[in-house]
Coordinates of C-alpha atoms in Angstrom, one line a residue:
X27 CA 42.6 -104.8 -25.1
X28 CA 40.6 -102.8 -22.5
X29 CA 38.4 -99.9 -23.0
X30 CA 38.5 -97.9 -19.8
X31 CA 35.9 -95.3 -20.9
X32 CA 33.2 -97.6 -19.7
X33 CA 32.5 -99.7 -16.6
X34 CA 33.9 -99.6 -13.0
X35 CA 37.0 -97.5 -12.7
X36 CA 38.2 -99.3 -9.6
X37 CA 37.9 -102.6 -11.4
X38 CA 39.7 -101.2 -14.4
X39 CA 42.6 -99.8 -12.2
X40 CA 42.9 -103.0 -10.2
X41 CA 42.7 -105.2 -13.3
X42 CA 45.3 -103.1 -15.0
X43 CA 47.6 -102.9 -11.9
X44 CA 47.6 -106.6 -10.8
X45 CA 49.5 -107.9 -13.9
X46 CA 51.9 -105.0 -13.6
X47 CA 52.5 -105.7 -10.0
X48 CA 53.2 -109.4 -10.7
X49 CA 55.5 -108.3 -13.7
X50 CA 57.4 -105.9 -11.5
X51 CA 57.7 -108.4 -8.7
X52 CA 59.1 -110.9 -11.2
X53 CA 61.6 -108.4 -12.3
X54 CA 62.7 -107.4 -8.8
X55 CA 62.7 -111.2 -7.8
X56 CA 65.3 -111.6 -10.6
X57 CA 67.3 -108.6 -9.3
X58 CA 67.2 -110.0 -5.8
X59 CA 68.2 -113.4 -6.9
X60 CA 71.0 -111.9 -9.0
X61 CA 72.3 -110.1 -5.9
X62 CA 72.0 -113.3 -3.9
X63 CA 73.8 -115.5 -6.5
X64 CA 76.6 -112.8 -6.9
X65 CA 77.0 -112.4 -3.2
X66 CA 77.0 -116.1 -2.4
X67 CA 79.4 -117.2 -5.2
X68 CA 81.5 -114.2 -5.9
X69 CA 81.8 -112.3 -2.5
X70 CA 81.5 -108.8 -1.3
X71 CA 83.7 -107.0 -3.9
X72 CA 81.7 -108.5 -6.8
X73 CA 78.4 -107.5 -5.1
X74 CA 79.8 -104.0 -4.6
X75 CA 80.7 -103.9 -8.3
X76 CA 77.3 -104.7 -9.4
X77 CA 75.6 -102.6 -6.7
X78 CA 77.6 -99.5 -7.6
X79 CA 76.5 -100.0 -11.3
X80 CA 72.9 -100.3 -10.4
X81 CA 72.0 -96.6 -10.4
X82 CA 73.6 -96.2 -13.8
X83 CA 71.5 -99.2 -15.1
X84 CA 68.4 -97.7 -13.5
X85 CA 69.0 -94.4 -15.3
X86 CA 69.0 -96.1 -18.6
X87 CA 65.9 -98.3 -17.9
X88 CA 63.8 -95.4 -16.6
X89 CA 65.0 -93.2 -19.4
X90 CA 63.7 -95.8 -21.9
X91 CA 60.5 -96.2 -19.9
X92 CA 60.0 -92.4 -19.8
X93 CA 59.9 -92.5 -23.6
X94 CA 57.5 -95.4 -23.5
X95 CA 55.3 -93.8 -21.1
X96 CA 55.1 -90.5 -23.1
X97 CA 54.2 -92.5 -26.2
X98 CA 51.6 -94.6 -24.3
X99 CA 49.8 -91.5 -23.1
X100 CA 49.4 -90.3 -26.7
X101 CA 48.4 -93.9 -27.8
X102 CA 45.9 -94.1 -25.0
X103 CA 44.3 -90.9 -25.8
X104 CA 44.0 -91.9 -29.5
X105 CA 42.7 -95.3 -28.5
X106 CA 40.0 -93.6 -26.3
X107 CA 39.0 -91.4 -29.3
X108 CA 38.7 -94.5 -31.4
X109 CA 41.4 -93.3 -33.8
X110 CA 42.9 -96.6 -34.7
X111 CA 44.9 -95.2 -37.6
X112 CA 46.5 -92.6 -35.2
X113 CA 47.4 -95.4 -32.8
X114 CA 49.2 -97.3 -35.4
X115 CA 51.1 -94.2 -36.7
X116 CA 52.2 -93.3 -33.1
X117 CA 53.4 -96.9 -32.6
X118 CA 55.5 -96.9 -35.7
X119 CA 56.9 -93.4 -35.0
X120 CA 58.1 -94.4 -31.5
X121 CA 59.4 -97.7 -32.5
X122 CA 61.7 -96.2 -35.2
X123 CA 62.9 -93.1 -33.3
X124 CA 63.5 -95.2 -30.2
X125 CA 65.7 -97.6 -32.1
X126 CA 67.9 -94.7 -33.2
X127 CA 68.1 -93.1 -29.8
X128 CA 69.0 -96.5 -28.1
X129 CA 71.9 -96.9 -30.5
X130 CA 73.3 -93.5 -29.6
X131 CA 73.1 -94.3 -25.8
X132 CA 74.8 -97.6 -26.3
X133 CA 77.7 -96.0 -28.2
X134 CA 78.1 -93.3 -25.5
X135 CA 77.8 -95.8 -22.6
X136 CA 80.5 -98.3 -23.9
X137 CA 83.0 -95.6 -24.4
X138 CA 82.4 -93.7 -21.1
X139 CA 81.9 -96.5 -18.6
X140 CA 85.2 -96.1 -16.7
X141 CA 84.8 -92.3 -16.4
X142 CA 81.2 -92.8 -15.2
X143 CA 82.2 -95.3 -12.6
X144 CA 85.2 -93.2 -11.5
X145 CA 83.0 -90.1 -11.1
X146 CA 80.6 -92.0 -8.7
X147 CA 83.8 -93.0 -6.6
X148 CA 83.5 -96.7 -7.1
X149 CA 85.8 -98.5 -4.7
X150 CA 89.2 -99.4 -6.3
X151 CA 88.8 -103.1 -5.4
X152 CA 85.5 -103.3 -7.3
X153 CA 86.4 -101.0 -10.3
X154 CA 87.8 -103.6 -12.8
X155 CA 84.7 -105.9 -12.3
X156 CA 82.3 -102.9 -12.4
X157 CA 83.7 -101.7 -15.8
X158 CA 83.4 -105.1 -17.3
X159 CA 79.8 -105.6 -16.0
X160 CA 78.5 -102.1 -17.0
X161 CA 79.9 -102.4 -20.5
X162 CA 78.0 -105.6 -21.2
X163 CA 74.9 -104.1 -19.7
X164 CA 75.1 -101.2 -22.3
X165 CA 75.0 -103.8 -25.0
X166 CA 71.8 -105.2 -23.4
X167 CA 70.3 -101.7 -23.3
X168 CA 69.5 -102.0 -27.1
X169 CA 67.0 -104.7 -26.0
X170 CA 65.9 -102.9 -22.9
X171 CA 64.7 -99.8 -24.8
X172 CA 62.8 -101.8 -27.3
X173 CA 61.1 -103.9 -24.7
X174 CA 59.9 -100.8 -22.9
X175 CA 58.4 -99.2 -26.1
X176 CA 56.7 -102.5 -27.0
X177 CA 55.3 -103.1 -23.6
X178 CA 54.0 -99.7 -23.1
X179 CA 52.4 -99.8 -26.5
X180 CA 50.4 -102.9 -25.4
X181 CA 49.6 -101.3 -22.0
X182 CA 48.2 -98.1 -23.6
X183 CA 45.4 -100.1 -25.2
X184 CA 44.7 -101.9 -21.9
X185 CA 46.8 -105.0 -22.3
X186 CA 49.0 -105.1 -19.2
X187 CA 48.9 -109.0 -19.0
X188 CA 51.0 -110.1 -22.0
X189 CA 54.1 -108.0 -21.2
X190 CA 54.1 -109.7 -17.8
X191 CA 54.1 -113.2 -19.4
X192 CA 57.1 -112.4 -21.5
X193 CA 58.8 -110.7 -18.6
X194 CA 58.3 -113.8 -16.5
X195 CA 59.8 -116.0 -19.2
X196 CA 62.8 -113.5 -19.4
X197 CA 63.2 -113.4 -15.6
X198 CA 63.2 -117.2 -15.3
X199 CA 65.7 -117.5 -18.1
X200 CA 67.9 -114.9 -16.5
X201 CA 68.0 -116.7 -13.2
X202 CA 68.8 -120.0 -14.9
X203 CA 71.6 -118.4 -17.0
X204 CA 73.0 -116.7 -13.8
X205 CA 73.4 -120.1 -12.2
X206 CA 74.9 -121.7 -15.3
X207 CA 77.3 -118.8 -16.2
X208 CA 78.3 -117.8 -12.7
X209 CA 78.1 -121.0 -10.5
X210 CA 78.8 -123.4 -13.4
X211 CA 81.0 -121.7 -15.9
X212 CA 82.8 -119.4 -13.4
X213 CA 82.4 -116.3 -15.7
X214 CA 82.0 -114.0 -12.6
X215 CA 80.2 -110.6 -13.1
X216 CA 80.5 -111.0 -16.8
X217 CA 78.2 -114.0 -16.5
X218 CA 75.6 -112.0 -14.8
X219 CA 75.6 -109.3 -17.4
X220 CA 75.5 -111.8 -20.2
X221 CA 72.6 -113.5 -18.7
X222 CA 70.7 -110.2 -18.4
X223 CA 71.5 -109.2 -22.0
X224 CA 70.5 -112.5 -23.6
X225 CA 67.2 -112.8 -21.6
X226 CA 66.2 -109.2 -22.5
X227 CA 66.8 -110.0 -26.2
X228 CA 64.4 -113.0 -25.9
X229 CA 61.7 -110.7 -24.3
X230 CA 61.9 -108.2 -27.2
X231 CA 61.5 -111.1 -29.8
X232 CA 58.5 -112.4 -27.9
X233 CA 56.9 -109.0 -27.8
X234 CA 57.5 -108.4 -31.6
X235 CA 56.1 -111.7 -32.7
X236 CA 53.0 -111.4 -30.4
X237 CA 52.2 -107.9 -31.7
X238 CA 52.6 -108.8 -35.3
X239 CA 50.4 -111.9 -35.0
X240 CA 47.9 -111.2 -32.3
X241 CA 47.2 -107.5 -32.1
X242 CA 45.9 -106.2 -35.5
X243 CA 45.7 -102.6 -34.2
X244 CA 49.5 -102.6 -33.7
X245 CA 50.3 -104.8 -36.8
X246 CA 52.6 -102.8 -39.0
X247 CA 52.8 -103.7 -42.7
X248 CA 55.9 -103.2 -44.9
X249 CA 54.9 -99.7 -46.0
X250 CA 53.8 -98.6 -42.5
X251 CA 57.2 -98.1 -40.9
X252 CA 57.2 -94.4 -41.2
X253 CA 57.7 -91.5 -38.8
X254 CA 54.8 -89.1 -38.5
X255 CA 56.5 -85.8 -37.9
X256 CA 53.7 -84.2 -36.0
X257 CA 53.4 -87.3 -33.7
X258 CA 57.2 -87.4 -33.4
X259 CA 57.2 -83.9 -32.1
X260 CA 54.5 -84.5 -29.6
X261 CA 56.0 -87.9 -28.6
X262 CA 59.4 -86.3 -27.9
X263 CA 57.9 -83.4 -26.1
X264 CA 56.0 -85.7 -23.7
X265 CA 58.4 -88.5 -23.9
X266 CA 61.6 -86.5 -23.2
X267 CA 59.9 -84.7 -20.3
X268 CA 58.9 -88.1 -18.9
X269 CA 62.3 -89.6 -19.6
X270 CA 63.9 -86.6 -17.8
X271 CA 61.5 -87.1 -14.9
X272 CA 62.2 -90.9 -14.9
X273 CA 65.9 -90.3 -15.1
X274 CA 66.0 -87.5 -12.5
X275 CA 65.3 -90.0 -9.7
X276 CA 68.2 -92.3 -10.6
X277 CA 70.5 -89.3 -11.4
X278 CA 69.9 -88.3 -7.8
X279 CA 70.5 -91.8 -6.7
X280 CA 73.9 -91.7 -8.4
X281 CA 74.7 -88.8 -6.1
X282 CA 73.2 -90.7 -3.2
X283 CA 75.2 -93.8 -4.2
X284 CA 78.4 -91.7 -4.3
X285 CA 77.8 -90.7 -0.6
X286 CA 77.0 -94.2 0.3
X287 CA 80.2 -95.5 -1.4
X288 CA 82.4 -93.3 0.9
X289 CA 80.9 -95.2 3.9
X290 CA 82.7 -98.5 2.7
X291 CA 81.8 -101.9 1.3
X292 CA 79.6 -102.9 4.3
X293 CA 77.4 -99.8 3.8
X294 CA 77.3 -100.4 0.0
X295 CA 76.0 -104.0 0.5
X296 CA 73.5 -103.0 3.2
X297 CA 72.2 -100.2 1.1
X298 CA 71.8 -102.4 -2.0
X299 CA 69.8 -104.8 0.0
X300 CA 67.4 -102.2 1.5
X301 CA 66.9 -100.7 -2.1
X302 CA 65.8 -104.1 -3.3
X303 CA 63.2 -104.2 -0.4
X304 CA 62.2 -100.7 -1.1
X305 CA 61.7 -101.4 -4.8
X306 CA 59.3 -104.3 -3.9
X307 CA 57.3 -102.2 -1.4
X308 CA 56.7 -99.5 -3.9
X309 CA 55.7 -101.7 -6.9
X310 CA 51.9 -101.8 -6.1
X311 CA 51.5 -98.0 -5.7
X312 CA 53.5 -97.4 -9.0
X313 CA 51.4 -99.9 -10.8
X314 CA 48.2 -98.3 -9.5
X315 CA 49.6 -95.0 -10.7
X316 CA 50.1 -96.5 -14.2
X317 CA 46.5 -97.6 -14.1
X318 CA 45.4 -94.1 -13.2
X319 CA 47.4 -92.8 -16.0
X320 CA 46.0 -95.1 -18.7
X321 CA 42.4 -94.6 -17.5
X322 CA 42.8 -90.8 -17.4
X323 CA 44.4 -90.8 -20.9
X324 CA 41.7 -93.0 -22.5
X325 CA 38.9 -90.9 -20.9
X326 CA 40.6 -87.7 -22.0
X327 CA 40.5 -89.0 -25.6
X328 CA 36.8 -89.8 -25.1
X329 CA 36.4 -86.2 -23.6
X330 CA 34.7 -87.7 -20.4
X331 CA 35.7 -85.1 -17.8
X332 CA 33.9 -86.8 -14.9
X333 CA 35.5 -90.2 -15.4
X334 CA 39.0 -88.4 -15.6
X335 CA 38.5 -87.0 -12.1
X336 CA 37.2 -90.3 -10.8
X337 CA 40.3 -92.1 -12.1
X338 CA 42.4 -90.1 -9.5
X339 CA 40.0 -90.5 -6.5
X340 CA 39.5 -94.3 -7.2
X341 CA 43.3 -94.8 -7.6
X342 CA 44.0 -93.1 -4.2
X343 CA 41.4 -95.3 -2.5
X344 CA 43.1 -98.4 -3.8
X345 CA 46.6 -97.3 -3.0
X346 CA 45.8 -96.1 0.5
X347 CA 44.3 -99.5 1.3
X348 CA 47.7 -101.1 0.4
X349 CA 49.8 -99.0 2.9
X350 CA 49.0 -100.7 6.1
X351 CA 49.9 -104.2 4.6
X352 CA 53.3 -103.2 3.3
X353 CA 54.2 -101.2 6.5
X354 CA 53.4 -104.2 8.7
X355 CA 55.2 -106.7 6.4
X356 CA 58.4 -104.6 6.3
X357 CA 58.5 -104.1 10.1
X358 CA 58.0 -107.8 10.9
X359 CA 60.4 -109.2 8.4
X360 CA 63.0 -106.5 7.9
X361 CA 65.9 -108.6 9.3
X362 CA 65.0 -111.6 7.2
X363 CA 64.7 -109.6 4.0
X364 CA 68.2 -108.0 4.5
X365 CA 69.7 -111.3 5.6
X366 CA 68.4 -113.0 2.4
X367 CA 70.0 -110.4 0.2
X368 CA 73.5 -110.1 1.8
X369 CA 76.5 -112.7 2.1
X370 CA 76.2 -115.1 4.9
X371 CA 79.1 -113.7 6.9
X372 CA 77.9 -110.1 6.8
X373 CA 76.3 -109.5 10.2
X374 CA 77.0 -105.9 10.2
X375 CA 75.2 -105.5 6.8
X376 CA 72.1 -107.2 8.3
X377 CA 72.0 -104.9 11.3
X378 CA 72.6 -101.8 9.3
X379 CA 69.9 -102.7 6.7
X380 CA 67.3 -103.7 9.4
X381 CA 67.8 -100.4 11.2
X382 CA 67.1 -98.6 8.0
X383 CA 63.9 -100.5 7.2
X384 CA 62.5 -99.9 10.7
X385 CA 62.4 -96.3 9.9
X386 CA 61.5 -96.5 6.2
X387 CA 58.5 -98.7 6.7
X388 CA 56.4 -95.8 8.1
X389 CA 57.1 -93.6 5.1
X390 CA 55.6 -95.8 2.4
X391 CA 52.3 -94.0 2.7
X392 CA 53.9 -91.1 0.7
X393 CA 54.5 -93.0 -2.6
X394 CA 51.0 -94.5 -2.2
X395 CA 49.6 -90.9 -2.6
X396 CA 52.2 -89.5 -5.0
X397 CA 52.1 -92.3 -7.6
X398 CA 48.4 -91.8 -8.2
X399 CA 48.8 -88.0 -8.5
X400 CA 51.7 -88.5 -11.0
X401 CA 49.6 -91.0 -13.0
X402 CA 46.8 -88.5 -13.2
X403 CA 49.0 -85.6 -14.3
X404 CA 50.5 -87.8 -17.0
X405 CA 47.2 -89.0 -18.2
X406 CA 46.2 -85.3 -18.6
X407 CA 49.5 -84.6 -20.5
X408 CA 50.9 -82.4 -17.8
X409 CA 54.4 -84.0 -18.0
X410 CA 56.2 -80.7 -16.9
X411 CA 54.5 -80.8 -13.5
X412 CA 55.6 -84.4 -12.9
X413 CA 59.1 -83.5 -13.9
X414 CA 59.3 -80.4 -11.7
X415 CA 57.9 -82.3 -8.7
X416 CA 60.4 -85.1 -9.2
X417 CA 63.5 -82.8 -9.6
X418 CA 62.4 -81.0 -6.5
X419 CA 61.9 -84.2 -4.5
X420 CA 65.3 -85.8 -5.5
X421 CA 67.2 -82.6 -5.0
X422 CA 66.0 -82.3 -1.5
X423 CA 66.6 -85.9 -0.8
X424 CA 70.1 -85.9 -2.3
X425 CA 71.0 -82.8 -0.2
X426 CA 69.7 -84.4 3.0
X427 CA 71.7 -87.5 2.3
X428 CA 74.9 -85.7 1.9
X429 CA 74.3 -83.9 5.1
X430 CA 72.8 -86.8 7.2
X431 CA 74.4 -90.1 6.0
X432 CA 78.0 -89.2 7.1
X433 CA 76.6 -88.4 10.6
X434 CA 74.0 -91.2 11.3
X435 CA 74.8 -93.8 8.6
X436 CA 72.5 -95.1 5.8
X437 CA 69.4 -94.5 8.0
X438 CA 69.8 -90.9 7.2
X439 CA 68.8 -91.8 3.6
X440 CA 65.4 -93.0 4.8
X441 CA 64.7 -89.7 6.6
X442 CA 66.0 -87.9 3.5
X443 CA 63.3 -89.7 1.4
X444 CA 60.6 -88.5 3.7
X445 CA 61.8 -84.9 3.4
X446 CA 61.8 -85.0 -0.4
X447 CA 58.3 -86.7 -0.6
X448 CA 56.9 -84.2 1.8
X449 CA 57.9 -81.2 -0.3
X450 CA 56.8 -83.1 -3.5
X451 CA 53.4 -83.7 -2.0
X452 CA 52.8 -80.1 -1.2
X453 CA 53.8 -79.0 -4.6
X454 CA 51.7 -81.5 -6.5
X455 CA 48.6 -80.6 -4.4
X456 CA 49.0 -77.0 -5.2
X457 CA 49.4 -77.9 -8.9
X458 CA 46.2 -80.1 -8.7
X459 CA 44.1 -77.2 -7.4
X460 CA 45.4 -75.0 -10.2
X461 CA 44.9 -77.6 -12.9
X462 CA 41.3 -78.4 -11.7
X463 CA 40.3 -74.8 -11.5
X464 CA 41.5 -74.2 -15.1
X465 CA 39.6 -77.1 -16.4
X466 CA 36.4 -76.1 -14.7
X467 CA 36.7 -72.6 -16.2
X468 CA 37.0 -73.9 -19.7
X469 CA 33.9 -73.1 -21.8
X470 CA 33.1 -76.7 -22.7
X471 CA 33.0 -77.5 -18.9
X472 CA 30.6 -74.7 -17.9

């Protein structure tokens, strides 16, 4: 556990972000390896089936993450205020309510999979495999939801390292099972989905055992599995806003994927590859934003206004130092990255993806700024601002994709990202000015 109400804020943010960066890199390394194994062993149609399912999977994962983030802000505030009983009650409330919600999503997803894939215009040659893959993934969502709740609970009290360890074990197991079930047992895309589901179940079991045996603050006795109605209301108010914000992005990406799908299998494969690279590039800024959120929330609980403001400024410094590195690496190795993530014979995919990254690399400065701002607003409990900014951003991005991609190819999506990010930044800077003026005017701050 880490108390962020004392000591160097930059050290706290970096110390918190580094394990998260490693964890997310592990996760995306698995995703990249999954795409590579499917592309090499099963071909373009199987890769298209999995790729077209990815936005749906992302909606589920980020929705679960949103609930976890909303709960972690409350837990971080309670932890900063030294209210250990409140932390435990919030943890129990989120765990129980999250289990019920995940069951509802699972039932809906399994029943509606064909309709969902048809709506996003999945190519006919990939439809059967996509239905099978996505239905198995919905089973795994039961574990995905629990992992997000458990990992965010640990992170809210400053422990960002342990979830990474368990994620690493899960990713390693996932890749191993991919090779066994796809290359060895010839189970096709079903093998990939089963590998993901099983490894996620293992990560949940590891988290539960660790919390129950090693973190007394989160250790729930038999009579403590209860829902606190007041905390449940606050959790779902914050959590649902955050879940909507988290899900807004991939919902927009479903619309984007729908437009990309109309460009053919080659465009789908190229876009899948550049999205993997894009995910890697944005990991550090997202992790820094999470560090800003936790530091802000803990100091909010401790009622330390000065350290709350410094959480944002120090986070921006760290994030902006990262931009020149990722821009340079993306420009230098863009062709190699795409080649690694596409089938051997797909020269057109590589050319298309490399052209996209040559544009997108320059725009990575925007998420470096925006993730820190979003982390600050979340830490303050202003989830509505983050939601509104994200909806605004993805709406503009999606509209631009619909207009530009049919004319200039998938590179139009890179320019669409910049358009959405630009509007989002203007809105969040205006909101920051309003929020800070209101806080300064409060009687306790005079």
